[in-house]
Amino acid sequence: MSGISIGLPIISADEAEKYIQRGIHFKEEKTSTGSYWVFVEKDGHECQFLSDGRCDAQDIKPIDCACYPLQVVYVDDSFKFFIDTACPAVKHLSNELIEKLKERAIESCKRFEKDTYQHWQNNYVGFIKKSGTELDNFLKESLR
């Protein structure tokens, strides 16, 4: 059974070191403004850490995975938040947790130059095109 996946999280050079030590496979992507790393997909479609629909990387979880089911993207010159409505945990998120996830997602985004981050978001963010909903719209709907 295929599990929920955010796509491939963006990995910084600092983060990559801990994955090298664990024998995790990933690849480097270079852009005109910098570089980043992404995991090599297992079986062509799932995260290497996904097992029986659950994450086995709790001790070395990438920042983007820790923010799931929330994702920040650049739209024009500002941040926009999306939430994966296919994630079963969505109905249990408190406003306080959502605010913490937003802060962490922005922190993750700011580790990279804007063009580098946009390259990643255009090529590797999985759920936004499939089941992503703008966070503001999601919150309005859930308050009804």
mmCIF file with all atom_site columns, C-alpha atoms in Angstrom:
data_model
loop_
_atom_site.group_PDB
_atom_site.id
_atom_site.type_symbol
_atom_site.label_atom_id
_atom_site.label_alt_id
_atom_site.label_comp_id
_atom_site.label_asym_id
_atom_site.label_entity_id
_atom_site.label_seq_id
_atom_site.pdbx_PDB_ins_code
_atom_site.Cartn_x
_atom_site.Cartn_y
_atom_site.Cartn_z
_atom_site.occupancy
_atom_site.B_iso_or_equiv
_atom_site.pdbx_formal_charge
_atom_site.auth_seq_id
_atom_site.auth_comp_id
_atom_site.auth_asym_id
_atom_site.auth_atom_id
_atom_site.pdbx_PDB_model_num
ATOM 1   C CA . MET A 1 1   ? 0.000   0.000  0.000   1.00 0.00 ? 1   MET A CA 1
ATOM 2   C CA . SER A 1 2   ? 1.359   3.377  -0.922  1.00 0.00 ? 2   SER A CA 1
ATOM 3   C CA . GLY A 1 3   ? 1.508   5.810  1.989   1.00 0.00 ? 3   GLY A CA 1
ATOM 4   C CA . ILE A 1 4   ? 1.057   9.531  2.172   1.00 0.00 ? 4   ILE A CA 1
ATOM 5   C CA . SER A 1 5   ? 4.149   11.404 1.065   1.00 0.00 ? 5   SER A CA 1
ATOM 6   C CA . ILE A 1 6   ? 4.948   15.083 0.921   1.00 0.00 ? 6   ILE A CA 1
ATOM 7   C CA . GLY A 1 7   ? 7.107   14.428 -2.086  1.00 0.00 ? 7   GLY A CA 1
ATOM 8   C CA . LEU A 1 8   ? 10.821  14.731 -1.557  1.00 0.00 ? 8   LEU A CA 1
ATOM 9   C CA . PRO A 1 9   ? 11.866  17.090 1.251   1.00 0.00 ? 9   PRO A CA 1
ATOM 10  C CA . ILE A 1 10  ? 14.523  19.694 0.577   1.00 0.00 ? 10  ILE A CA 1
ATOM 11  C CA . ILE A 1 11  ? 17.786  18.907 2.372   1.00 0.00 ? 11  ILE A CA 1
ATOM 12  C CA . SER A 1 12  ? 20.535  21.389 3.225   1.00 0.00 ? 12  SER A CA 1
ATOM 13  C CA . ALA A 1 13  ? 24.252  20.569 3.184   1.00 0.00 ? 13  ALA A CA 1
ATOM 14  C CA . ASP A 1 14  ? 24.254  20.410 6.999   1.00 0.00 ? 14  ASP A CA 1
ATOM 15  C CA . GLU A 1 15  ? 21.354  17.958 7.043   1.00 0.00 ? 15  GLU A CA 1
ATOM 16  C CA . ALA A 1 16  ? 22.926  15.858 4.286   1.00 0.00 ? 16  ALA A CA 1
ATOM 17  C CA . GLU A 1 17  ? 25.856  14.963 6.546   1.00 0.00 ? 17  GLU A CA 1
ATOM 18  C CA . LYS A 1 18  ? 23.692  13.020 8.999   1.00 0.00 ? 18  LYS A CA 1
ATOM 19  C CA . TYR A 1 19  ? 22.075  11.094 6.156   1.00 0.00 ? 19  TYR A CA 1
ATOM 20  C CA . ILE A 1 20  ? 25.447  10.201 4.621   1.00 0.00 ? 20  ILE A CA 1
ATOM 21  C CA . GLN A 1 21  ? 26.431  8.679  7.969   1.00 0.00 ? 21  GLN A CA 1
ATOM 22  C CA . ARG A 1 22  ? 23.249  6.556  7.949   1.00 0.00 ? 22  ARG A CA 1
ATOM 23  C CA . GLY A 1 23  ? 23.773  5.328  4.385   1.00 0.00 ? 23  GLY A CA 1
ATOM 24  C CA . ILE A 1 24  ? 20.713  7.159  3.065   1.00 0.00 ? 24  ILE A CA 1
ATOM 25  C CA . HIS A 1 25  ? 20.691  7.686  -0.700  1.00 0.00 ? 25  HIS A CA 1
ATOM 26  C CA . PHE A 1 26  ? 20.068  11.161 -2.054  1.00 0.00 ? 26  PHE A CA 1
ATOM 27  C CA . LYS A 1 27  ? 21.085  13.346 -4.950  1.00 0.00 ? 27  LYS A CA 1
ATOM 28  C CA . GLU A 1 28  ? 22.297  16.900 -5.293  1.00 0.00 ? 28  GLU A CA 1
ATOM 29  C CA . GLU A 1 29  ? 20.414  19.433 -7.376  1.00 0.00 ? 29  GLU A CA 1
ATOM 30  C CA . LYS A 1 30  ? 22.250  22.563 -8.495  1.00 0.00 ? 30  LYS A CA 1
ATOM 31  C CA . THR A 1 31  ? 20.662  25.843 -9.479  1.00 0.00 ? 31  THR A CA 1
ATOM 32  C CA . SER A 1 32  ? 22.136  29.186 -10.481 1.00 0.00 ? 32  SER A CA 1
ATOM 33  C CA . THR A 1 33  ? 21.793  30.415 -6.872  1.00 0.00 ? 33  THR A CA 1
ATOM 34  C CA . GLY A 1 34  ? 22.827  27.351 -4.897  1.00 0.00 ? 34  GLY A CA 1
ATOM 35  C CA . SER A 1 35  ? 22.290  23.681 -4.377  1.00 0.00 ? 35  SER A CA 1
ATOM 36  C CA . TYR A 1 36  ? 20.155  21.353 -2.314  1.00 0.00 ? 36  TYR A CA 1
ATOM 37  C CA . TRP A 1 37  ? 19.696  17.635 -1.888  1.00 0.00 ? 37  TRP A CA 1
ATOM 38  C CA . VAL A 1 38  ? 16.686  15.348 -2.179  1.00 0.00 ? 38  VAL A CA 1
ATOM 39  C CA . PHE A 1 39  ? 16.327  11.711 -1.249  1.00 0.00 ? 39  PHE A CA 1
ATOM 40  C CA . VAL A 1 40  ? 16.334  9.148  -4.009  1.00 0.00 ? 40  VAL A CA 1
ATOM 41  C CA . GLU A 1 41  ? 12.834  7.715  -4.108  1.00 0.00 ? 41  GLU A CA 1
ATOM 42  C CA . LYS A 1 42  ? 12.328  4.124  -2.994  1.00 0.00 ? 42  LYS A CA 1
ATOM 43  C CA . ASP A 1 43  ? 10.574  2.011  -5.628  1.00 0.00 ? 43  ASP A CA 1
ATOM 44  C CA . GLY A 1 44  ? 10.286  5.138  -7.759  1.00 0.00 ? 44  GLY A CA 1
ATOM 45  C CA . HIS A 1 45  ? 7.548   6.794  -5.719  1.00 0.00 ? 45  HIS A CA 1
ATOM 46  C CA . GLU A 1 46  ? 7.933   6.621  -1.954  1.00 0.00 ? 46  GLU A CA 1
ATOM 47  C CA . CYS A 1 47  ? 10.219  8.075  0.658   1.00 0.00 ? 47  CYS A CA 1
ATOM 48  C CA . GLN A 1 48  ? 13.022  5.791  1.848   1.00 0.00 ? 48  GLN A CA 1
ATOM 49  C CA . PHE A 1 49  ? 11.728  6.221  5.395   1.00 0.00 ? 49  PHE A CA 1
ATOM 50  C CA . LEU A 1 50  ? 8.129   5.241  4.686   1.00 0.00 ? 50  LEU A CA 1
ATOM 51  C CA . SER A 1 51  ? 7.199   1.784  5.946   1.00 0.00 ? 51  SER A CA 1
ATOM 52  C CA . ASP A 1 52  ? 3.631   0.507  6.253   1.00 0.00 ? 52  ASP A CA 1
ATOM 53  C CA . GLY A 1 53  ? 2.342   4.062  5.814   1.00 0.00 ? 53  GLY A CA 1
ATOM 54  C CA . ARG A 1 54  ? 4.428   5.393  8.713   1.00 0.00 ? 54  ARG A CA 1
ATOM 55  C CA . CYS A 1 55  ? 7.675   7.331  8.957   1.00 0.00 ? 55  CYS A CA 1
ATOM 56  C CA . ASP A 1 56  ? 10.693  5.467  10.353  1.00 0.00 ? 56  ASP A CA 1
ATOM 57  C CA . ALA A 1 57  ? 12.875  8.608  10.497  1.00 0.00 ? 57  ALA A CA 1
ATOM 58  C CA . GLN A 1 58  ? 11.674  10.156 13.737  1.00 0.00 ? 58  GLN A CA 1
ATOM 59  C CA . ASP A 1 59  ? 15.226  10.641 15.050  1.00 0.00 ? 59  ASP A CA 1
ATOM 60  C CA . ILE A 1 60  ? 16.551  12.214 11.821  1.00 0.00 ? 60  ILE A CA 1
ATOM 61  C CA . LYS A 1 61  ? 13.393  13.630 10.258  1.00 0.00 ? 61  LYS A CA 1
ATOM 62  C CA . PRO A 1 62  ? 14.021  16.413 7.717   1.00 0.00 ? 62  PRO A CA 1
ATOM 63  C CA . ILE A 1 63  ? 12.585  19.817 8.654   1.00 0.00 ? 63  ILE A CA 1
ATOM 64  C CA . ASP A 1 64  ? 10.053  19.667 5.814   1.00 0.00 ? 64  ASP A CA 1
ATOM 65  C CA . CYS A 1 65  ? 8.765   16.316 7.029   1.00 0.00 ? 65  CYS A CA 1
ATOM 66  C CA . ALA A 1 66  ? 8.431   17.706 10.554  1.00 0.00 ? 66  ALA A CA 1
ATOM 67  C CA . CYS A 1 67  ? 6.167   20.440 9.125   1.00 0.00 ? 67  CYS A CA 1
ATOM 68  C CA . TYR A 1 68  ? 3.868   17.999 7.335   1.00 0.00 ? 68  TYR A CA 1
ATOM 69  C CA . PRO A 1 69  ? 0.969   18.274 6.528   1.00 0.00 ? 69  PRO A CA 1
ATOM 70  C CA . LEU A 1 70  ? 1.829   21.963 6.062   1.00 0.00 ? 70  LEU A CA 1
ATOM 71  C CA . GLN A 1 71  ? 4.012   23.306 3.249   1.00 0.00 ? 71  GLN A CA 1
ATOM 72  C CA . VAL A 1 72  ? 5.154   26.842 2.539   1.00 0.00 ? 72  VAL A CA 1
ATOM 73  C CA . VAL A 1 73  ? 5.720   27.976 -1.036  1.00 0.00 ? 73  VAL A CA 1
ATOM 74  C CA . TYR A 1 74  ? 6.808   31.208 -2.640  1.00 0.00 ? 74  TYR A CA 1
ATOM 75  C CA . VAL A 1 75  ? 4.074   32.949 -4.583  1.00 0.00 ? 75  VAL A CA 1
ATOM 76  C CA . ASP A 1 76  ? 5.327   36.157 -6.144  1.00 0.00 ? 76  ASP A CA 1
ATOM 77  C CA . ASP A 1 77  ? 7.368   37.685 -3.310  1.00 0.00 ? 77  ASP A CA 1
ATOM 78  C CA . SER A 1 78  ? 5.494   36.288 -0.349  1.00 0.00 ? 78  SER A CA 1
ATOM 79  C CA . PHE A 1 79  ? 4.871   33.011 1.413   1.00 0.00 ? 79  PHE A CA 1
ATOM 80  C CA . LYS A 1 80  ? 1.715   30.999 0.901   1.00 0.00 ? 80  LYS A CA 1
ATOM 81  C CA . PHE A 1 81  ? 0.807   27.987 2.999   1.00 0.00 ? 81  PHE A CA 1
ATOM 82  C CA . PHE A 1 82  ? -0.807  24.795 1.792   1.00 0.00 ? 82  PHE A CA 1
ATOM 83  C CA . ILE A 1 83  ? -2.119  21.875 3.782   1.00 0.00 ? 83  ILE A CA 1
ATOM 84  C CA . ASP A 1 84  ? -2.440  18.294 2.611   1.00 0.00 ? 84  ASP A CA 1
ATOM 85  C CA . THR A 1 85  ? -6.085  17.482 3.151   1.00 0.00 ? 85  THR A CA 1
ATOM 86  C CA . ALA A 1 86  ? -5.367  13.811 2.361   1.00 0.00 ? 86  ALA A CA 1
ATOM 87  C CA . CYS A 1 87  ? -3.440  13.512 5.636   1.00 0.00 ? 87  CYS A CA 1
ATOM 88  C CA . PRO A 1 88  ? -5.589  11.845 8.333   1.00 0.00 ? 88  PRO A CA 1
ATOM 89  C CA . ALA A 1 89  ? -4.035  14.060 11.042  1.00 0.00 ? 89  ALA A CA 1
ATOM 90  C CA . VAL A 1 90  ? -5.433  17.260 9.487   1.00 0.00 ? 90  VAL A CA 1
ATOM 91  C CA . LYS A 1 91  ? -8.686  17.067 11.423  1.00 0.00 ? 91  LYS A CA 1
ATOM 92  C CA . HIS A 1 92  ? -6.723  16.998 14.700  1.00 0.00 ? 92  HIS A CA 1
ATOM 93  C CA . LEU A 1 93  ? -4.536  20.083 14.137  1.00 0.00 ? 93  LEU A CA 1
ATOM 94  C CA . SER A 1 94  ? -4.959  22.887 16.641  1.00 0.00 ? 94  SER A CA 1
ATOM 95  C CA . ASN A 1 95  ? -4.472  26.547 15.718  1.00 0.00 ? 95  ASN A CA 1
ATOM 96  C CA . GLU A 1 96  ? -1.467  26.607 18.045  1.00 0.00 ? 96  GLU A CA 1
ATOM 97  C CA . LEU A 1 97  ? 0.176   23.676 16.256  1.00 0.00 ? 97  LEU A CA 1
ATOM 98  C CA . ILE A 1 98  ? -0.578  25.204 12.853  1.00 0.00 ? 98  ILE A CA 1
ATOM 99  C CA . GLU A 1 99  ? 1.187   28.427 13.916  1.00 0.00 ? 99  GLU A CA 1
ATOM 100 C CA . LYS A 1 100 ? 4.231   26.434 15.084  1.00 0.00 ? 100 LYS A CA 1
ATOM 101 C CA . LEU A 1 101 ? 4.296   24.496 11.817  1.00 0.00 ? 101 LEU A CA 1
ATOM 102 C CA . LYS A 1 102 ? 4.099   27.754 9.844   1.00 0.00 ? 102 LYS A CA 1
ATOM 103 C CA . GLU A 1 103 ? 7.096   29.180 11.727  1.00 0.00 ? 103 GLU A CA 1
ATOM 104 C CA . ARG A 1 104 ? 9.100   26.006 11.174  1.00 0.00 ? 104 ARG A CA 1
ATOM 105 C CA . ALA A 1 105 ? 8.154   25.864 7.482   1.00 0.00 ? 105 ALA A CA 1
ATOM 106 C CA . ILE A 1 106 ? 9.346   29.451 6.956   1.00 0.00 ? 106 ILE A CA 1
ATOM 107 C CA . GLU A 1 107 ? 12.562  28.585 8.810   1.00 0.00 ? 107 GLU A CA 1
ATOM 108 C CA . SER A 1 108 ? 13.085  25.699 6.390   1.00 0.00 ? 108 SER A CA 1
ATOM 109 C CA . CYS A 1 109 ? 12.387  27.877 3.370   1.00 0.00 ? 109 CYS A CA 1
ATOM 110 C CA . LYS A 1 110 ? 14.813  30.598 4.452   1.00 0.00 ? 110 LYS A CA 1
ATOM 111 C CA . ARG A 1 111 ? 17.750  28.160 4.511   1.00 0.00 ? 111 ARG A CA 1
ATOM 112 C CA . PHE A 1 112 ? 17.909  28.480 0.727   1.00 0.00 ? 112 PHE A CA 1
ATOM 113 C CA . GLU A 1 113 ? 18.019  31.238 -1.853  1.00 0.00 ? 113 GLU A CA 1
ATOM 114 C CA . LYS A 1 114 ? 14.557  31.950 -3.249  1.00 0.00 ? 114 LYS A CA 1
ATOM 115 C CA . ASP A 1 115 ? 15.358  30.597 -6.746  1.00 0.00 ? 115 ASP A CA 1
ATOM 116 C CA . THR A 1 116 ? 16.856  27.438 -5.275  1.00 0.00 ? 116 THR A CA 1
ATOM 117 C CA . TYR A 1 117 ? 13.818  26.847 -3.073  1.00 0.00 ? 117 TYR A CA 1
ATOM 118 C CA . GLN A 1 118 ? 11.456  27.515 -5.991  1.00 0.00 ? 118 GLN A CA 1
ATOM 119 C CA . HIS A 1 119 ? 13.357  24.996 -8.118  1.00 0.00 ? 119 HIS A CA 1
ATOM 120 C CA . TRP A 1 120 ? 12.742  22.394 -5.427  1.00 0.00 ? 120 TRP A CA 1
ATOM 121 C CA . GLN A 1 121 ? 9.085   23.314 -4.957  1.00 0.00 ? 121 GLN A CA 1
ATOM 122 C CA . ASN A 1 122 ? 8.470   23.130 -8.722  1.00 0.00 ? 122 ASN A CA 1
ATOM 123 C CA . ASN A 1 123 ? 10.131  19.728 -9.055  1.00 0.00 ? 123 ASN A CA 1
ATOM 124 C CA . TYR A 1 124 ? 9.703   17.808 -5.820  1.00 0.00 ? 124 TYR A CA 1
ATOM 125 C CA . VAL A 1 125 ? 6.735   18.937 -3.724  1.00 0.00 ? 125 VAL A CA 1
ATOM 126 C CA . GLY A 1 126 ? 4.234   16.139 -4.101  1.00 0.00 ? 126 GLY A CA 1
ATOM 127 C CA . PHE A 1 127 ? 0.938   16.889 -2.422  1.00 0.00 ? 127 PHE A CA 1
ATOM 128 C CA . ILE A 1 128 ? 0.291   20.508 -3.401  1.00 0.00 ? 128 ILE A CA 1
ATOM 129 C CA . LYS A 1 129 ? -0.791  19.634 -6.928  1.00 0.00 ? 129 LYS A CA 1
ATOM 130 C CA . LYS A 1 130 ? -2.692  16.501 -5.825  1.00 0.00 ? 130 LYS A CA 1
ATOM 131 C CA . SER A 1 131 ? -4.472  17.262 -2.560  1.00 0.00 ? 131 SER A CA 1
ATOM 132 C CA . GLY A 1 132 ? -3.120  20.588 -1.372  1.00 0.00 ? 132 GLY A CA 1
ATOM 133 C CA . THR A 1 133 ? -5.504  23.258 -0.190  1.00 0.00 ? 133 THR A CA 1
ATOM 134 C CA . GLU A 1 134 ? -4.531  26.804 0.675   1.00 0.00 ? 134 GLU A CA 1
ATOM 135 C CA . LEU A 1 135 ? -4.324  26.971 4.454   1.00 0.00 ? 135 LEU A CA 1
ATOM 136 C CA . ASP A 1 136 ? -6.563  30.050 4.713   1.00 0.00 ? 136 ASP A CA 1
ATOM 137 C CA . ASN A 1 137 ? -9.292  28.287 2.726   1.00 0.00 ? 137 ASN A CA 1
ATOM 138 C CA . PHE A 1 138 ? -8.914  25.143 4.817   1.00 0.00 ? 138 PHE A CA 1
ATOM 139 C CA . LEU A 1 139 ? -9.246  27.097 8.073   1.00 0.00 ? 139 LEU A CA 1
ATOM 140 C CA . LYS A 1 140 ? -12.339 28.942 6.822   1.00 0.00 ? 140 LYS A CA 1
ATOM 141 C CA . GLU A 1 141 ? -13.956 25.637 5.841   1.00 0.00 ? 141 GLU A CA 1
ATOM 142 C CA . SER A 1 142 ? -13.091 23.941 9.134   1.00 0.00 ? 142 SER A CA 1
ATOM 143 C CA . LEU A 1 143 ? -14.648 26.787 11.145  1.00 0.00 ? 143 LEU A CA 1
ATOM 144 C CA . ARG A 1 144 ? -18.025 26.342 9.491   1.00 0.00 ? 144 ARG A CA 1
#
